[in-house]
mmCIF file of C-alpha atoms and ligand atoms in Angstrom:
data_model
loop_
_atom_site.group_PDB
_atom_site.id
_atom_site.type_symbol
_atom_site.label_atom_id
_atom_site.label_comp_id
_atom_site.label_asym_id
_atom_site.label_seq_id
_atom_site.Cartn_x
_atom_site.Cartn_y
_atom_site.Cartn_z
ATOM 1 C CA UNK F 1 -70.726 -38.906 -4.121
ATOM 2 C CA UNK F 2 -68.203 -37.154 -6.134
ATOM 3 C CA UNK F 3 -68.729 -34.029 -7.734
ATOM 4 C CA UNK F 4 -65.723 -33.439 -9.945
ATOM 5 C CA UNK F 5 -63.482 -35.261 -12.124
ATOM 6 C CA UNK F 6 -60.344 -36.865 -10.554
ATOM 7 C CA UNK F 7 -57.243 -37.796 -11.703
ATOM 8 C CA UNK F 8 -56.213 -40.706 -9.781
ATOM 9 C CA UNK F 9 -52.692 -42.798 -10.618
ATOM 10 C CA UNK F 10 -51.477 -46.179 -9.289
ATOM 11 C CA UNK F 11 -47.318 -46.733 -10.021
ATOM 12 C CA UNK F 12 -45.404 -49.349 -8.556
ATOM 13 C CA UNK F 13 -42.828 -52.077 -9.424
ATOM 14 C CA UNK F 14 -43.555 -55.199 -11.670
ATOM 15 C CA UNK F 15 -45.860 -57.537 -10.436
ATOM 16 C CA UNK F 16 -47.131 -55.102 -7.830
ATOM 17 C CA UNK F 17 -50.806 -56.105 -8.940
ATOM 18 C CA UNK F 18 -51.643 -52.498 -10.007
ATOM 19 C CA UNK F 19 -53.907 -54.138 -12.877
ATOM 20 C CA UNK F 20 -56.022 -56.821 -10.788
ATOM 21 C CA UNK F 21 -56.520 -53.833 -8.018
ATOM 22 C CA UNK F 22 -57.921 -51.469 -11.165
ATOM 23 C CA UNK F 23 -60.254 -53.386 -12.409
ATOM 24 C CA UNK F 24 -61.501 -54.841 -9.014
ATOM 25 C CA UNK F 25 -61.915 -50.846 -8.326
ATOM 26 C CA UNK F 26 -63.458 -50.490 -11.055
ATOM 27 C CA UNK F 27 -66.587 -53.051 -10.407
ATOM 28 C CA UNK F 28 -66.984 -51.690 -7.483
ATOM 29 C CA UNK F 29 -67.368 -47.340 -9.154
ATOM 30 C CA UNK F 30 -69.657 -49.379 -11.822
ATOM 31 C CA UNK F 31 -72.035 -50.868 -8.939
ATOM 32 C CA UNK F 32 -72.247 -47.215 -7.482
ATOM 33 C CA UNK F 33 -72.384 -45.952 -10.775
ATOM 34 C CA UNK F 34 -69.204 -43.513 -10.170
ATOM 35 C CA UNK F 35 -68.604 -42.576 -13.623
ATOM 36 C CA UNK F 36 -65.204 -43.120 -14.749
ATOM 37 C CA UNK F 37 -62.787 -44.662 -17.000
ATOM 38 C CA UNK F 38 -59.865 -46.820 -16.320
ATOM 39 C CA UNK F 39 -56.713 -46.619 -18.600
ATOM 40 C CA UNK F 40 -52.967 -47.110 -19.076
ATOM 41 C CA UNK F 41 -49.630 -45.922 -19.639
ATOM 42 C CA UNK F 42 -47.963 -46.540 -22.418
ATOM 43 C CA UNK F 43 -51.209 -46.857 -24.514
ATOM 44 C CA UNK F 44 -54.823 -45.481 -23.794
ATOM 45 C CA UNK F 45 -54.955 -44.001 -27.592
ATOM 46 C CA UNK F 46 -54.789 -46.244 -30.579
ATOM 47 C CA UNK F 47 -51.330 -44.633 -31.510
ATOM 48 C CA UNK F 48 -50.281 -45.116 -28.011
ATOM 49 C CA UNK F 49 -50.526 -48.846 -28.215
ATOM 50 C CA UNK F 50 -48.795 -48.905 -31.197
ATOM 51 C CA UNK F 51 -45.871 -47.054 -29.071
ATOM 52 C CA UNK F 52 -46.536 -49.600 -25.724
ATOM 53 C CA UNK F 53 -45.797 -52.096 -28.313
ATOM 54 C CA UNK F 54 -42.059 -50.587 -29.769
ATOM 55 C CA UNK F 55 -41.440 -50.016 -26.020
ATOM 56 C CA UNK F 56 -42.162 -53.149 -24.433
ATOM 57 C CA UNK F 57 -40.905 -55.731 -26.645
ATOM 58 C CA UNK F 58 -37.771 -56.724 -27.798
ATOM 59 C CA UNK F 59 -34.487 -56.335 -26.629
ATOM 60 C CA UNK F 60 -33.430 -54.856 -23.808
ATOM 61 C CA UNK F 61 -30.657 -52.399 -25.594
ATOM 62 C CA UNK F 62 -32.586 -51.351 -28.477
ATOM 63 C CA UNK F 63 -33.434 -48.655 -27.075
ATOM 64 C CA UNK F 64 -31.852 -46.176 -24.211
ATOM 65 C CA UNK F 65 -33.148 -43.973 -21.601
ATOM 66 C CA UNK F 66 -33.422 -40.684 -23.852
ATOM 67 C CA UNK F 67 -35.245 -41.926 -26.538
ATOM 68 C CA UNK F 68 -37.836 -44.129 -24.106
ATOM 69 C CA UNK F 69 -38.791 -41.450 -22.791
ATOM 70 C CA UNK F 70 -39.244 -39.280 -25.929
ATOM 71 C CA UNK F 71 -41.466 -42.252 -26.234
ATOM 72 C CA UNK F 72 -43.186 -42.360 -23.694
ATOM 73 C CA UNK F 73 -43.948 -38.541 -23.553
ATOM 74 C CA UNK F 74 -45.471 -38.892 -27.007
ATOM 75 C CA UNK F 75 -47.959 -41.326 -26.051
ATOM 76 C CA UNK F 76 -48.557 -39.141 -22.428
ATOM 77 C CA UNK F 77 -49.431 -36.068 -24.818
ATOM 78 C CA UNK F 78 -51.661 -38.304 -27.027
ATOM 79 C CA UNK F 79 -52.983 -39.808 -24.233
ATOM 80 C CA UNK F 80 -54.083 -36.766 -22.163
ATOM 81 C CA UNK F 81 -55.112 -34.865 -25.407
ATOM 82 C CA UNK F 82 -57.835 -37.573 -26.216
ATOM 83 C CA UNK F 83 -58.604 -39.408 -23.527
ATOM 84 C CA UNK F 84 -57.809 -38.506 -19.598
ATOM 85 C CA UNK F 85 -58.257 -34.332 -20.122
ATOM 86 C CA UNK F 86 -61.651 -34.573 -22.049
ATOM 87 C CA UNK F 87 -62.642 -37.369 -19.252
ATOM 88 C CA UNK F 88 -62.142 -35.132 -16.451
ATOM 89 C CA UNK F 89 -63.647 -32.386 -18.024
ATOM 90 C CA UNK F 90 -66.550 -34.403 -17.951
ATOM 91 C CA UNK F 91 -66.686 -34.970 -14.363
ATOM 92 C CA UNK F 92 -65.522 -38.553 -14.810
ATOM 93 C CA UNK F 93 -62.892 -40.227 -12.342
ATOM 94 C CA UNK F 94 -59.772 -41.156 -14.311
ATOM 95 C CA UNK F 95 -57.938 -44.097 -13.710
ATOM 96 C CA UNK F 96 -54.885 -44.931 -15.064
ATOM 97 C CA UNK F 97 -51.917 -47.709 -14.514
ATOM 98 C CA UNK F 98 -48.936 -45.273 -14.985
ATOM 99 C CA UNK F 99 -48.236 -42.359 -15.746
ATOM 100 C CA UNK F 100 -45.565 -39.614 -15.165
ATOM 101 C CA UNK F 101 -43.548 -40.912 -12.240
ATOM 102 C CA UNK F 102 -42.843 -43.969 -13.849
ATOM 103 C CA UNK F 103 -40.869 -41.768 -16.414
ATOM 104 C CA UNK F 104 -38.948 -39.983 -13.371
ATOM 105 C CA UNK F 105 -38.498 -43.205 -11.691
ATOM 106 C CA UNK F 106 -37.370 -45.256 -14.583
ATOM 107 C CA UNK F 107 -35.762 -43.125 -17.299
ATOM 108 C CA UNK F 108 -34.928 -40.342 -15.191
ATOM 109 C CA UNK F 109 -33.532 -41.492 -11.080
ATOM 110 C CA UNK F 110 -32.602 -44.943 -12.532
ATOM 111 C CA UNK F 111 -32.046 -44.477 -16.148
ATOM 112 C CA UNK F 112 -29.959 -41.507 -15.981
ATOM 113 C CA UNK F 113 -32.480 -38.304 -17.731
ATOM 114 C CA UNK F 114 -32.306 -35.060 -15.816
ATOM 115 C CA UNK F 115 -35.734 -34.861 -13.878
ATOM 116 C CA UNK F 116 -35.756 -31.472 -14.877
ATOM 117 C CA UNK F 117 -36.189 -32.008 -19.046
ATOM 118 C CA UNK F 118 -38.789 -34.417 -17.632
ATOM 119 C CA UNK F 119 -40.446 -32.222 -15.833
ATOM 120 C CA UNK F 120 -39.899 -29.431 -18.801
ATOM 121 C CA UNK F 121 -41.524 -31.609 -21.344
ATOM 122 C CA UNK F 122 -43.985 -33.139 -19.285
ATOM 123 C CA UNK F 123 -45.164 -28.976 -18.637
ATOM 124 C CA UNK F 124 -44.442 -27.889 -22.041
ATOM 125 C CA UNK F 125 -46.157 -30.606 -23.904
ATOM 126 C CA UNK F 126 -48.228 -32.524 -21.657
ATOM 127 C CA UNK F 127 -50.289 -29.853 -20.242
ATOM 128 C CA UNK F 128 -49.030 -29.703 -16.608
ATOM 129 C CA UNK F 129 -51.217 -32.041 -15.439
ATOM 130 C CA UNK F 130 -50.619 -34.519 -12.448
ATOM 131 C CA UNK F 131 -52.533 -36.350 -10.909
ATOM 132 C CA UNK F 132 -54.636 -35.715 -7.918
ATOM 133 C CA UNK F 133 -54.050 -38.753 -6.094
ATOM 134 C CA UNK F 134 -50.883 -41.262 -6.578
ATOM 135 C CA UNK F 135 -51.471 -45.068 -5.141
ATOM 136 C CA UNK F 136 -47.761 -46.394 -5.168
ATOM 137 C CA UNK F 137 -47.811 -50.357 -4.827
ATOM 138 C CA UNK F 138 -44.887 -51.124 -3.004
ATOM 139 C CA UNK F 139 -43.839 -54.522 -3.310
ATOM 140 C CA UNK F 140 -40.838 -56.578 -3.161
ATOM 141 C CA UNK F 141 -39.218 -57.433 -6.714
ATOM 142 C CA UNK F 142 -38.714 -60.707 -5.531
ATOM 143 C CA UNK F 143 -42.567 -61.390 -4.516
ATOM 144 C CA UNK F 144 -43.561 -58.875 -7.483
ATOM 145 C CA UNK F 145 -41.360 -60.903 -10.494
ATOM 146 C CA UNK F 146 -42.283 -64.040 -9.176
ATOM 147 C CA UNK F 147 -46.182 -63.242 -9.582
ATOM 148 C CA UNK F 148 -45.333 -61.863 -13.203
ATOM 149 C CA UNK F 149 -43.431 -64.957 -14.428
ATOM 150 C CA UNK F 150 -46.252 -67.019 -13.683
ATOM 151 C CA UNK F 151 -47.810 -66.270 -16.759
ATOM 152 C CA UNK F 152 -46.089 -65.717 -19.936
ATOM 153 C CA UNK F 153 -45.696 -62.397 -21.809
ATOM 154 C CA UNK F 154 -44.045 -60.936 -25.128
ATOM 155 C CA UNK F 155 -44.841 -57.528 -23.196
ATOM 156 C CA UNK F 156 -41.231 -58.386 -21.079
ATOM 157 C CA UNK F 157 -38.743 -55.842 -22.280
ATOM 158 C CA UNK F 158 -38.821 -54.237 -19.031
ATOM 159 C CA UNK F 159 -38.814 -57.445 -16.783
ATOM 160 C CA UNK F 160 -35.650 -58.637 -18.105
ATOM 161 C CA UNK F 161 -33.527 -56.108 -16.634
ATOM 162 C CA UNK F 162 -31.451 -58.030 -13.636
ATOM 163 C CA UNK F 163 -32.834 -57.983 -10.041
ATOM 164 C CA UNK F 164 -30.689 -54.971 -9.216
ATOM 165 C CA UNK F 165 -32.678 -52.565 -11.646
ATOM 166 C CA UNK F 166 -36.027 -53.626 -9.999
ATOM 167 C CA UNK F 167 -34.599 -53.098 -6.589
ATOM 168 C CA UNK F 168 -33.515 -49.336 -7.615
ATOM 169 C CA UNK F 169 -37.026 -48.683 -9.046
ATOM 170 C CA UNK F 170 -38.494 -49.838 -6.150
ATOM 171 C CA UNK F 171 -36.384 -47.303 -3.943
ATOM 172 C CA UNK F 172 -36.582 -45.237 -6.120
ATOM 173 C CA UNK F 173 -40.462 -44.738 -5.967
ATOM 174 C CA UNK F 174 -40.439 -44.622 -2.460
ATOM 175 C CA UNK F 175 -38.281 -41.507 -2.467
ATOM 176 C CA UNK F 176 -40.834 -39.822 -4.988
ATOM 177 C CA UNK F 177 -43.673 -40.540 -2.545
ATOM 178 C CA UNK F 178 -42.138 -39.215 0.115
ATOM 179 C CA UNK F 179 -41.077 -35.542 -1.571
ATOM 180 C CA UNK F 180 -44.658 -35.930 -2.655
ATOM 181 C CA UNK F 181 -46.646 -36.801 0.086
ATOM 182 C CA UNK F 182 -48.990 -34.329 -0.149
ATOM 183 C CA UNK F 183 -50.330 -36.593 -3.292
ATOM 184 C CA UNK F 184 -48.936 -40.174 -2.379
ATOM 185 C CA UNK F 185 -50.381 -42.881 -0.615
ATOM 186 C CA UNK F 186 -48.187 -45.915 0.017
ATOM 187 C CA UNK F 187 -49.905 -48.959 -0.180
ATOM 188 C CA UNK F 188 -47.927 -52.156 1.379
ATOM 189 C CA UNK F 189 -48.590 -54.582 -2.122
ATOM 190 C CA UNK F 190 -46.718 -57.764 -0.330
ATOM 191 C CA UNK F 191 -49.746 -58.618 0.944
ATOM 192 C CA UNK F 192 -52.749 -60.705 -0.787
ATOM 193 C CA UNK F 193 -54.865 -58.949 -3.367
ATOM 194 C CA UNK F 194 -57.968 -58.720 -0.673
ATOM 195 C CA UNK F 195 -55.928 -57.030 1.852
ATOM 196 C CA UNK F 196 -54.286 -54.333 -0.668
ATOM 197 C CA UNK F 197 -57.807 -53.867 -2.353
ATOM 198 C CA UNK F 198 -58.928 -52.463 1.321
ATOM 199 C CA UNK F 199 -56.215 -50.588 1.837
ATOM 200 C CA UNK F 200 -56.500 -48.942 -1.490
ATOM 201 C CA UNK F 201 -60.304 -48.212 -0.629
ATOM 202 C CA UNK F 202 -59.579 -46.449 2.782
ATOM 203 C CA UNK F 203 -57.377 -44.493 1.285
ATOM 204 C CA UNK F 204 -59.106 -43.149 -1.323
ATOM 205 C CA UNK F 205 -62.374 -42.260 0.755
ATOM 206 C CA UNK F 206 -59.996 -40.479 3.322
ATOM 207 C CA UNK F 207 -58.153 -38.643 0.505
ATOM 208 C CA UNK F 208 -61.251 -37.507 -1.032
ATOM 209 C CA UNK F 209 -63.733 -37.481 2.218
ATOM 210 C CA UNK F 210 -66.138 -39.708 0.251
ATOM 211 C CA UNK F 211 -68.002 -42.777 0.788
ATOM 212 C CA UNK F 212 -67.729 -46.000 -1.097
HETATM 213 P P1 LIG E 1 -46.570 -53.069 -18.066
HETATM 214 O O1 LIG E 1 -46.654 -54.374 -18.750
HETATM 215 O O2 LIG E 1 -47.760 -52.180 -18.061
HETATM 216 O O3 LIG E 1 -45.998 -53.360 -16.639
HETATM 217 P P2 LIG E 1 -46.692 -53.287 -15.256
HETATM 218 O O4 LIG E 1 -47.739 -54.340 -15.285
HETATM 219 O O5 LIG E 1 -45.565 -53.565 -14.312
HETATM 220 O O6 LIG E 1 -47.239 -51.901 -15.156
HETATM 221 O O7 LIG E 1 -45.322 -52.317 -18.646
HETATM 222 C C1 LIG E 1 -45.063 -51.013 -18.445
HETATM 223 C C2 LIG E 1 -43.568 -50.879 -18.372
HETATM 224 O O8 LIG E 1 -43.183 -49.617 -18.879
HETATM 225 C C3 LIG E 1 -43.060 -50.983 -16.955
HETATM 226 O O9 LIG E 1 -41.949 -51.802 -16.908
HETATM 227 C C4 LIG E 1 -42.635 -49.571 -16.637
HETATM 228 C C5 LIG E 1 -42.340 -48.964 -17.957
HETATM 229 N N1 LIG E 1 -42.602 -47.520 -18.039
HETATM 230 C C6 LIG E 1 -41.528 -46.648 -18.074
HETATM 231 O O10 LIG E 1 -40.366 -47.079 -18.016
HETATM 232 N N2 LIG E 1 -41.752 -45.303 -18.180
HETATM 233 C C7 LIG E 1 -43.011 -44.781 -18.275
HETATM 234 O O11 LIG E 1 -43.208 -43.537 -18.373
HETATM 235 C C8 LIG E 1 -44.123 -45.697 -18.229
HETATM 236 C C9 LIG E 1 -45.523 -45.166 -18.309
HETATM 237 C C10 LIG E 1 -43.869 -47.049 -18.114
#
């Protein structure tokens, strides 16, 4: 059983099922009654929904790279202050869809922000912390937009962007997991939700030594 709190991250393209696997991971912590919480990035706090919503809808242009992720810190600082530190604190494992490396990955290798003011910001203002595990679903953008435009969402600013954006995020991530492997796991999300949900599991017991 686990002692301590841990901070444990899935990123990953669109469509890469990050949210199905969560809360599928989730059932299972709640039938061993793991404490824990799940959350998400942009959001978690009240004010960071209200951001998640200027952020993810509308038009693509209406905002750029600089200010997104002056965004997107605020509601990381919000977010950790309220929610994810005083969680682990409390010996709780904290989930969470997204969270720093989607800022280097999207507004920072693809969208053009110096990784270093990221990284600057992110230890200035967001307390330094990363998480202790990173679960990076790595699926193809064509397999990964196809499973998100099967259902229809206002929540698309991000989606629109052509097929050549997804593409570079994809990459993109699979450079950060491999300059952090010490805290990555790549977890092949192509596959059916089953198959990624055991891969996810056996991964998480060997990264931690615990049983599930
Ligand atoms: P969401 O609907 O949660 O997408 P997904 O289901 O793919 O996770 O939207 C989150 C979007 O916000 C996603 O396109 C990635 C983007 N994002 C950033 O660009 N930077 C960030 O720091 C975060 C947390 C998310």
């Amino acid at each position: 059983m686990v002692e301590k709190g841990l901070f444990i991250t899935f990123e990953g393209g669109e469509g890469s099922g990050k949210s199905t696997q969560i809360s599928i991971l989730s059932k299972l912590l709640t039938e061993q009654n793991v404490r824990h919480i799940i959350t998400r990035e942009p959001g978690g706090t009240e004010t960071g929904e209200q951001i998640r919503k200027i952020l993810l809808q509308g038009n693509i242009d209406k905002l750029d790279s600089y200010s997104e992720f002056l965004c997107f810190a605020a509601s990381r600082r919000e977010h950790l202050k309220k929610i994810i530190l005083p969680a682990l604190s409390d010996n709780k494992i904290v989930i969470c869809d997204r969270f720093l490396d989607s800022s280097i990955v999207y507004q920072g290798m693809v969208g053009g922000v110096d990784e270093d003011i990221i990284l600057k910001v992110h230890d200035e203002f967001c307390y330094k912390k990363y998480p202790d595990l990173t679960l990076l679903l790595n699926v193809n953008p064509k397999i990964g937009l196809g499973r998100k435009n099967k259902t229809t969402l206002d929540e698309n600013r991000f989606e629109n962007f052509k097929e050549e954006f997804h593409e570079l995020v994809q990459k993109k991530f699979l450079e950060l997991a491999h300059k952090h492997i010490d805290r990555y796991r790549v977890i092949n999300a192509d596959n059916d939700k089953d198959f990624i949900f055991n891969e996810i599991i056996d991964q998480i017991k060997h990264f931690f030594s615990i049983t599930l």
